[in-house]
Amino acid sequence: MTALNNALGEFDLIQRFFKRKLTGQPFIALGIGDDCALLENLPESSNWAISTDMLVEGRHFLPNADPYLLGHKCLAVNLSDLAAMGAKPIGFTLALALPHAKVEWLEPFSKGLLALADEHQCTLFGGDTTAGPLTISITVFGAVPKGQALKRSQAKVGDDIWVSHNVGDARLALGALRQEWALDTQELALVTPRMHAPTPRVALGQSLLNHAHAAVDVSDGLLGDLSHILRQSQVCAEIMIDQVPSSETLQSKSTELRRLCTLMGGDDYELCFTAPSSEAAYIHQISSQLQLKLTKIGKITPSNSTSFIRLMDQDGEPLPEKLAEQYLKSFDHFK
Ligand code: ADP
Ligand code: MG
């Protein structure tokens, strides 16, 4: 650790905000405080699922971002990656670069972070702290039964394509913040939390094991993220764009704005997954069990050279080419 230039020393900072008593965490023999953490009793018939996501001030969040929500979000985006593989969270490490160690920031940040960690029984077991421009990097560790992880490469022709909850609100909130469009106070109150405090769909991911073929979390935009599945599975897709689920707030906007936010918006952290149609009844069942809306938005089709993703309107007609292109260009590698 590089010395942080202020009253609160590195040791104090870690002790005070990040180190907590380990109480019976199954895999963590030694947590924060030594040169390494020690893990034990790793599940024999499991694969480790490990993912890192880094959030940089100015790039992923604004300098004045609420520290409690930021703590939540930086773990949420990592848990969302575990969810997209169907993995169960175990623990995480936290690498922090801080311009200064301010209690007013560290306290709410650690609270937001550890509240979400507790909710998912995901233990903070190590990290690093240094002085520098505000950067938060988390590596999350999870476990998934061997060979069962939901890989992007396993979508099959004929699969239905599903999306959890709603997409587009995070983009709607961002656009209001950037003054691309206006929202009234009530609308802002409804959509802003979707941008600042995403809910990782951890339980859904695990419920889909052995039922879904492929999954991805929607971080960059539905079409762009779906295209990762399509490319890696070497298939194409047909999407009924007006069936893509959105909030009442977004539904009250123009068709054009709704489509833009749902298809191209990022930061929703919902799951998009594919499953054979024989699993539809099971999917409806977990939807009611988890009280989480799951919506069928299209189908996986055979690979073809003309249209990677075919966008269909409410009448089942393909969108005019010009319009479709506008949505599809949201991911540059497939203009
Ligand atoms: P070292 O000098 O070996 O790198 P550090 O002083 O960086 O050790 O860290 C001391 C202990 O505190 C280690 O166990 C490390 O994992 C933990 N730690 C450091 N920073 C953080 C952090 N931001 N969050 C959680 N644990 C941390
Ligand atoms: Mg260190």
Coordinates of C-alpha atoms and ligand atoms in Angstrom, one line a residue:
M1 CA 0.0 0.0 0.0
T2 CA 1.2 3.5 -0.8
A3 CA 0.9 5.9 2.1
L4 CA -2.3 8.0 2.0
N5 CA -1.4 11.5 2.7
N6 CA -3.7 12.3 5.7
A7 CA -4.6 11.6 9.3
L8 CA -6.4 8.3 8.7
G9 CA -3.6 5.8 8.2
E10 CA -3.9 2.8 5.9
F11 CA -4.1 0.3 8.8
D12 CA -6.8 2.3 10.6
L13 CA -8.7 2.7 7.4
I14 CA -8.9 -1.0 6.6
Q15 CA -9.5 -2.0 10.3
R16 CA -12.2 0.6 10.7
F17 CA -14.2 0.2 7.4
F18 CA -13.4 -3.1 5.8
K19 CA -12.3 -5.6 8.3
R20 CA -15.1 -7.5 10.1
K21 CA -15.1 -10.6 12.3
L22 CA -15.5 -13.7 10.2
T23 CA -18.4 -15.7 11.6
G24 CA -18.5 -19.2 10.1
Q25 CA -17.9 -18.3 6.5
P26 CA -17.5 -21.7 4.9
F27 CA -14.5 -21.2 2.6
I28 CA -12.5 -18.5 4.3
A29 CA -9.9 -19.7 6.8
L30 CA -8.1 -16.4 7.0
G31 CA -9.5 -13.0 5.8
I32 CA -8.1 -9.5 5.9
G33 CA -4.9 -8.8 7.9
D34 CA -2.1 -11.0 6.6
D35 CA -0.1 -11.1 3.4
C36 CA -2.7 -13.4 1.8
A37 CA -6.2 -14.6 2.6
L38 CA -6.5 -18.4 2.9
L39 CA -9.4 -20.2 1.4
E40 CA -10.3 -23.8 2.3
N41 CA -12.8 -26.6 1.7
L42 CA -13.3 -25.6 -1.9
P43 CA -16.3 -27.5 -3.2
E44 CA -14.9 -30.5 -5.1
S45 CA -17.5 -30.8 -7.8
S46 CA -17.5 -27.1 -8.6
N47 CA -15.8 -24.7 -10.8
W48 CA -14.6 -21.4 -9.4
A49 CA -16.3 -18.5 -11.1
I50 CA -14.0 -15.4 -10.9
S51 CA -14.6 -12.0 -12.3
T52 CA -13.1 -8.5 -12.0
D53 CA -14.8 -5.2 -12.7
M54 CA -13.2 -1.8 -12.3
L55 CA -15.1 1.5 -11.8
V56 CA -13.2 4.7 -12.5
E57 CA -14.3 8.2 -11.4
G58 CA -15.3 10.3 -14.4
R59 CA -15.6 7.2 -16.6
H60 CA -18.1 5.0 -14.8
F61 CA -19.4 7.4 -12.2
L62 CA -19.5 11.1 -11.6
P63 CA -17.1 12.8 -9.1
N64 CA -20.1 13.7 -6.9
A65 CA -21.6 10.2 -6.8
D66 CA -23.3 9.2 -3.6
P67 CA -20.7 7.0 -1.8
Y68 CA -23.3 4.6 -0.3
L69 CA -24.8 3.9 -3.7
L70 CA -21.3 3.7 -5.3
G71 CA -20.4 1.0 -2.7
H72 CA -23.5 -0.9 -3.6
K73 CA -23.0 -0.5 -7.4
C74 CA -19.4 -1.6 -7.6
L75 CA -20.2 -4.9 -5.9
A76 CA -23.5 -5.2 -7.7
V77 CA -21.9 -5.2 -11.2
N78 CA -19.5 -7.9 -10.1
L79 CA -22.3 -10.1 -8.6
S80 CA -24.1 -9.6 -11.8
D81 CA -21.3 -11.3 -13.6
L82 CA -21.6 -14.3 -11.2
A83 CA -25.3 -14.3 -11.8
A84 CA -24.8 -14.4 -15.6
M85 CA -22.8 -17.6 -15.2
G86 CA -25.2 -19.1 -12.6
A87 CA -22.6 -19.0 -9.9
K88 CA -23.1 -18.7 -6.1
P89 CA -21.2 -15.8 -4.5
I90 CA -18.5 -16.7 -2.0
G91 CA -16.3 -13.7 -1.4
F92 CA -14.4 -10.8 -3.0
T93 CA -11.3 -8.6 -2.8
L94 CA -11.4 -4.8 -3.1
A95 CA -8.6 -2.7 -4.6
L96 CA -9.1 1.0 -3.9
A97 CA -7.2 4.0 -5.2
L98 CA -8.3 7.0 -3.1
P99 CA -7.2 10.7 -3.6
H100 CA -7.7 11.1 0.2
A101 CA -9.0 9.0 3.0
K102 CA -12.0 10.9 4.1
V103 CA -14.3 9.3 6.8
E104 CA -17.3 11.1 5.3
W105 CA -16.7 9.1 2.1
L106 CA -15.3 5.9 3.4
E107 CA -18.0 5.3 6.0
P108 CA -21.0 5.4 3.6
F109 CA -19.1 3.7 0.8
S110 CA -18.2 0.7 3.0
K111 CA -21.7 0.5 4.4
G112 CA -23.3 0.4 0.9
L113 CA -20.7 -2.2 -0.2
L114 CA -21.0 -4.5 2.9
A115 CA -24.8 -4.3 3.0
L116 CA -25.0 -5.8 -0.4
A117 CA -22.2 -8.3 0.5
D118 CA -24.2 -9.4 3.5
E119 CA -27.3 -9.8 1.5
H120 CA -25.5 -12.3 -0.7
Q121 CA -23.3 -13.9 2.0
C122 CA -20.3 -12.7 0.0
T123 CA -17.3 -12.0 2.3
L124 CA -14.7 -9.3 1.7
F125 CA -11.5 -11.2 2.4
G126 CA -8.7 -9.0 1.1
G127 CA -7.6 -6.1 -1.1
D128 CA -5.2 -3.3 -1.5
T129 CA -5.4 0.4 -0.8
T130 CA -3.3 3.1 -2.4
A131 CA -3.4 6.9 -3.0
G132 CA -4.5 7.9 -6.4
P133 CA -7.4 9.0 -8.6
L134 CA -10.6 7.4 -7.3
T135 CA -10.7 3.9 -8.7
I136 CA -12.6 0.9 -7.3
S137 CA -11.7 -2.6 -8.5
I138 CA -13.4 -5.7 -7.2
T139 CA -12.6 -9.3 -7.9
V140 CA -15.5 -11.6 -7.0
F141 CA -15.2 -15.3 -6.3
G142 CA -18.1 -17.7 -6.7
A143 CA -18.8 -21.4 -7.3
V144 CA -20.8 -23.2 -9.9
P145 CA -21.4 -27.0 -10.2
K146 CA -18.8 -28.4 -12.5
G147 CA -19.7 -28.1 -16.2
Q148 CA -23.0 -26.4 -15.6
A149 CA -22.0 -22.7 -15.9
L150 CA -24.2 -20.7 -18.3
K151 CA -21.7 -19.9 -21.0
R152 CA -22.2 -17.4 -23.8
S153 CA -21.3 -20.1 -26.4
Q154 CA -24.2 -22.5 -25.7
A155 CA -27.2 -20.9 -27.3
K156 CA -29.0 -23.3 -29.6
V157 CA -31.2 -22.7 -32.7
G158 CA -34.9 -22.7 -31.6
D159 CA -34.1 -21.4 -28.1
D160 CA -36.4 -18.7 -26.8
I161 CA -34.7 -15.5 -25.7
W162 CA -35.7 -14.1 -22.3
V163 CA -35.0 -10.9 -20.3
S164 CA -35.5 -10.4 -16.5
H165 CA -37.5 -7.5 -15.1
N166 CA -37.3 -4.3 -17.2
V167 CA -34.6 -2.8 -19.3
G168 CA -34.0 0.8 -20.3
D169 CA -34.6 2.8 -17.1
A170 CA -30.9 3.3 -16.4
R171 CA -30.5 4.8 -19.8
L172 CA -33.6 6.9 -19.3
A173 CA -32.1 8.3 -16.1
L174 CA -28.7 8.9 -17.6
G175 CA -30.3 10.8 -20.5
A176 CA -32.1 13.1 -18.1
L177 CA -28.9 13.6 -16.2
R178 CA -27.1 14.5 -19.4
Q179 CA -30.1 16.7 -20.5
E180 CA -30.8 14.7 -23.6
W181 CA -34.4 14.7 -22.5
A182 CA -36.4 15.9 -19.5
L183 CA -38.1 13.9 -16.8
D184 CA -40.4 15.3 -14.1
T185 CA -39.4 14.8 -10.4
Q186 CA -41.6 11.8 -9.9
E187 CA -40.2 10.0 -13.0
L188 CA -36.7 10.8 -11.9
A189 CA -37.3 9.3 -8.5
L190 CA -38.5 6.1 -10.1
V191 CA -35.8 5.6 -12.7
T192 CA -32.6 7.1 -11.0
P193 CA -32.2 4.2 -8.5
R194 CA -32.2 1.8 -11.5
M195 CA -29.0 3.5 -12.6
H196 CA -27.3 4.0 -9.3
A197 CA -28.4 0.9 -7.4
P198 CA -28.8 -2.1 -9.8
T199 CA -30.0 -5.4 -8.4
P200 CA -27.8 -8.3 -9.5
R201 CA -30.0 -11.3 -10.4
V202 CA -28.0 -13.8 -8.4
A203 CA -30.9 -16.2 -7.5
L204 CA -32.2 -16.2 -11.0
G205 CA -28.8 -17.1 -12.4
Q206 CA -28.6 -20.1 -10.2
S207 CA -32.2 -21.2 -10.9
L208 CA -31.4 -21.3 -14.6
L209 CA -28.6 -23.9 -14.3
N210 CA -29.6 -27.0 -16.3
H211 CA -32.5 -25.2 -17.8
A212 CA -31.1 -22.3 -19.8
H213 CA -28.4 -22.7 -22.4
A214 CA -26.7 -19.3 -22.4
A215 CA -26.8 -16.1 -20.4
V216 CA -25.3 -12.6 -20.3
D217 CA -25.9 -9.7 -18.0
V218 CA -27.1 -6.5 -19.7
S219 CA -24.4 -4.0 -18.9
D220 CA -23.7 -2.3 -22.2
G221 CA -27.1 -2.6 -23.9
L222 CA -29.5 -5.4 -24.7
L223 CA -28.6 -5.8 -28.4
G224 CA -24.9 -5.4 -27.8
D225 CA -24.8 -7.9 -25.0
L226 CA -27.0 -10.4 -26.8
S227 CA -24.6 -10.1 -29.8
H228 CA -21.9 -11.7 -27.5
I229 CA -24.1 -14.8 -27.1
L230 CA -24.8 -14.9 -30.8
R231 CA -21.3 -14.5 -32.0
Q232 CA -19.9 -17.1 -29.5
S233 CA -22.7 -19.5 -30.2
Q234 CA -22.5 -18.9 -34.0
V235 CA -26.3 -18.3 -34.3
C236 CA -28.6 -15.4 -35.2
A237 CA -31.6 -14.0 -33.4
E238 CA -35.0 -12.5 -34.1
I239 CA -36.2 -9.9 -31.5
M240 CA -39.7 -8.7 -31.1
I241 CA -38.6 -5.2 -30.1
D242 CA -42.0 -4.1 -28.7
Q243 CA -42.1 -7.1 -26.4
V244 CA -38.8 -6.1 -24.7
P245 CA -40.1 -5.3 -21.1
S246 CA -39.9 -1.7 -19.9
S247 CA -41.2 0.2 -16.9
E248 CA -44.5 2.2 -16.9
T249 CA -42.3 5.4 -16.9
L250 CA -40.6 4.3 -20.1
Q251 CA -43.8 3.1 -21.6
S252 CA -45.3 6.6 -21.2
K253 CA -42.6 8.0 -23.5
S254 CA -42.5 7.9 -27.3
T255 CA -42.0 4.6 -29.1
E256 CA -38.8 5.9 -30.4
L257 CA -37.3 6.8 -27.0
R258 CA -38.6 3.5 -25.5
R259 CA -36.9 1.5 -28.2
L260 CA -33.7 3.4 -27.9
C261 CA -33.5 3.0 -24.1
T262 CA -34.5 -0.7 -24.0
L263 CA -32.5 -1.9 -27.0
M264 CA -29.3 0.2 -26.7
G265 CA -29.3 1.5 -23.1
G266 CA -26.7 0.0 -20.7
D267 CA -26.3 -0.3 -16.9
D268 CA -29.5 -2.2 -16.2
Y269 CA -27.8 -5.4 -15.0
E270 CA -30.7 -7.6 -15.9
L271 CA -30.1 -11.1 -17.3
C272 CA -30.7 -12.0 -20.9
F273 CA -30.8 -15.8 -21.4
T274 CA -31.7 -18.4 -23.9
A275 CA -33.6 -21.6 -23.2
P276 CA -35.4 -24.3 -25.2
S277 CA -39.1 -23.7 -25.5
S278 CA -39.7 -26.9 -23.5
E279 CA -38.4 -24.9 -20.5
A280 CA -41.0 -22.2 -20.7
A281 CA -43.2 -23.7 -18.0
Y282 CA -40.2 -24.0 -15.6
I283 CA -39.2 -20.4 -16.4
H284 CA -42.7 -19.1 -15.5
Q285 CA -42.5 -21.1 -12.3
I286 CA -39.2 -19.6 -11.2
S287 CA -40.6 -16.2 -12.2
S288 CA -43.4 -16.5 -9.7
Q289 CA -41.1 -18.1 -7.1
L290 CA -38.6 -15.3 -7.3
Q291 CA -41.3 -12.7 -7.9
L292 CA -39.3 -11.5 -10.8
K293 CA -40.9 -10.8 -14.2
L294 CA -39.3 -12.8 -17.0
T295 CA -40.3 -12.0 -20.6
K296 CA -39.8 -13.9 -23.8
I297 CA -38.5 -11.4 -26.4
G298 CA -37.5 -13.5 -29.4
K299 CA -35.9 -16.6 -30.7
I300 CA -32.5 -18.0 -31.7
T301 CA -32.3 -18.6 -35.4
P302 CA -29.8 -20.4 -37.7
S303 CA -26.6 -18.5 -38.6
N304 CA -27.0 -16.5 -41.9
S305 CA -25.0 -13.9 -43.6
T306 CA -27.6 -11.2 -44.1
S307 CA -29.1 -10.3 -40.7
F308 CA -27.3 -11.1 -37.5
I309 CA -30.2 -9.8 -35.4
R310 CA -33.6 -9.3 -37.1
L311 CA -35.7 -6.7 -35.3
M312 CA -39.5 -7.3 -35.7
D313 CA -42.3 -4.8 -34.8
Q314 CA -45.5 -5.6 -33.0
D315 CA -47.1 -7.0 -36.2
G316 CA -44.3 -9.5 -36.6
E317 CA -42.9 -7.5 -39.5
P318 CA -39.2 -6.7 -39.8
L319 CA -38.4 -3.1 -39.0
P320 CA -37.5 -0.9 -42.1
E321 CA -33.8 -1.5 -42.7
K322 CA -32.7 2.1 -42.0
L323 CA -34.4 2.1 -38.6
A324 CA -33.1 -1.4 -37.7
E325 CA -29.6 -0.2 -38.6
Q326 CA -29.9 2.6 -36.1
Y327 CA -30.4 0.2 -33.3
L328 CA -28.0 -2.4 -34.4
K329 CA -25.1 0.0 -34.7
S330 CA -25.1 0.3 -30.9
F331 CA -22.3 -2.2 -30.9
D332 CA -19.6 -1.1 -33.4
H333 CA -18.3 -4.5 -34.4
F334 CA -21.5 -5.1 -36.2
K335 CA -22.5 -2.0 -38.0
Ligands
ADP1 P1 0.7 -5.8 1.8 O1 1.7 -4.8 2.3 O2 1.1 -7.2 2.0 O3 0.2 -5.5 0.4 P2 -1.5 -4.3 2.7 O4 -1.0 -3.3 3.7 O5 -1.8 -3.8 1.3 O6 -0.6 -5.6 2.7 O7 -2.8 -5.0 3.3 C1 -2.9 -5.5 4.5 C2 -4.1 -6.4 4.6 O8 -5.3 -5.6 4.4 C3 -4.2 -7.5 3.6 O9 -4.7 -8.6 4.2 C4 -5.1 -7.0 2.5 O10 -5.7 -8.0 1.8 C5 -6.0 -6.1 3.3 N1 -6.5 -5.0 2.5 C6 -5.8 -3.9 2.1 N2 -6.7 -3.0 1.5 C7 -7.9 -3.5 1.5 C8 -9.2 -3.1 1.1 N3 -9.3 -2.0 0.4 N4 -10.2 -3.9 1.3 C9 -10.1 -5.1 2.0 N5 -8.9 -5.5 2.4 C10 -7.8 -4.8 2.2
MG2 MG -1.0 -4.7 -0.6

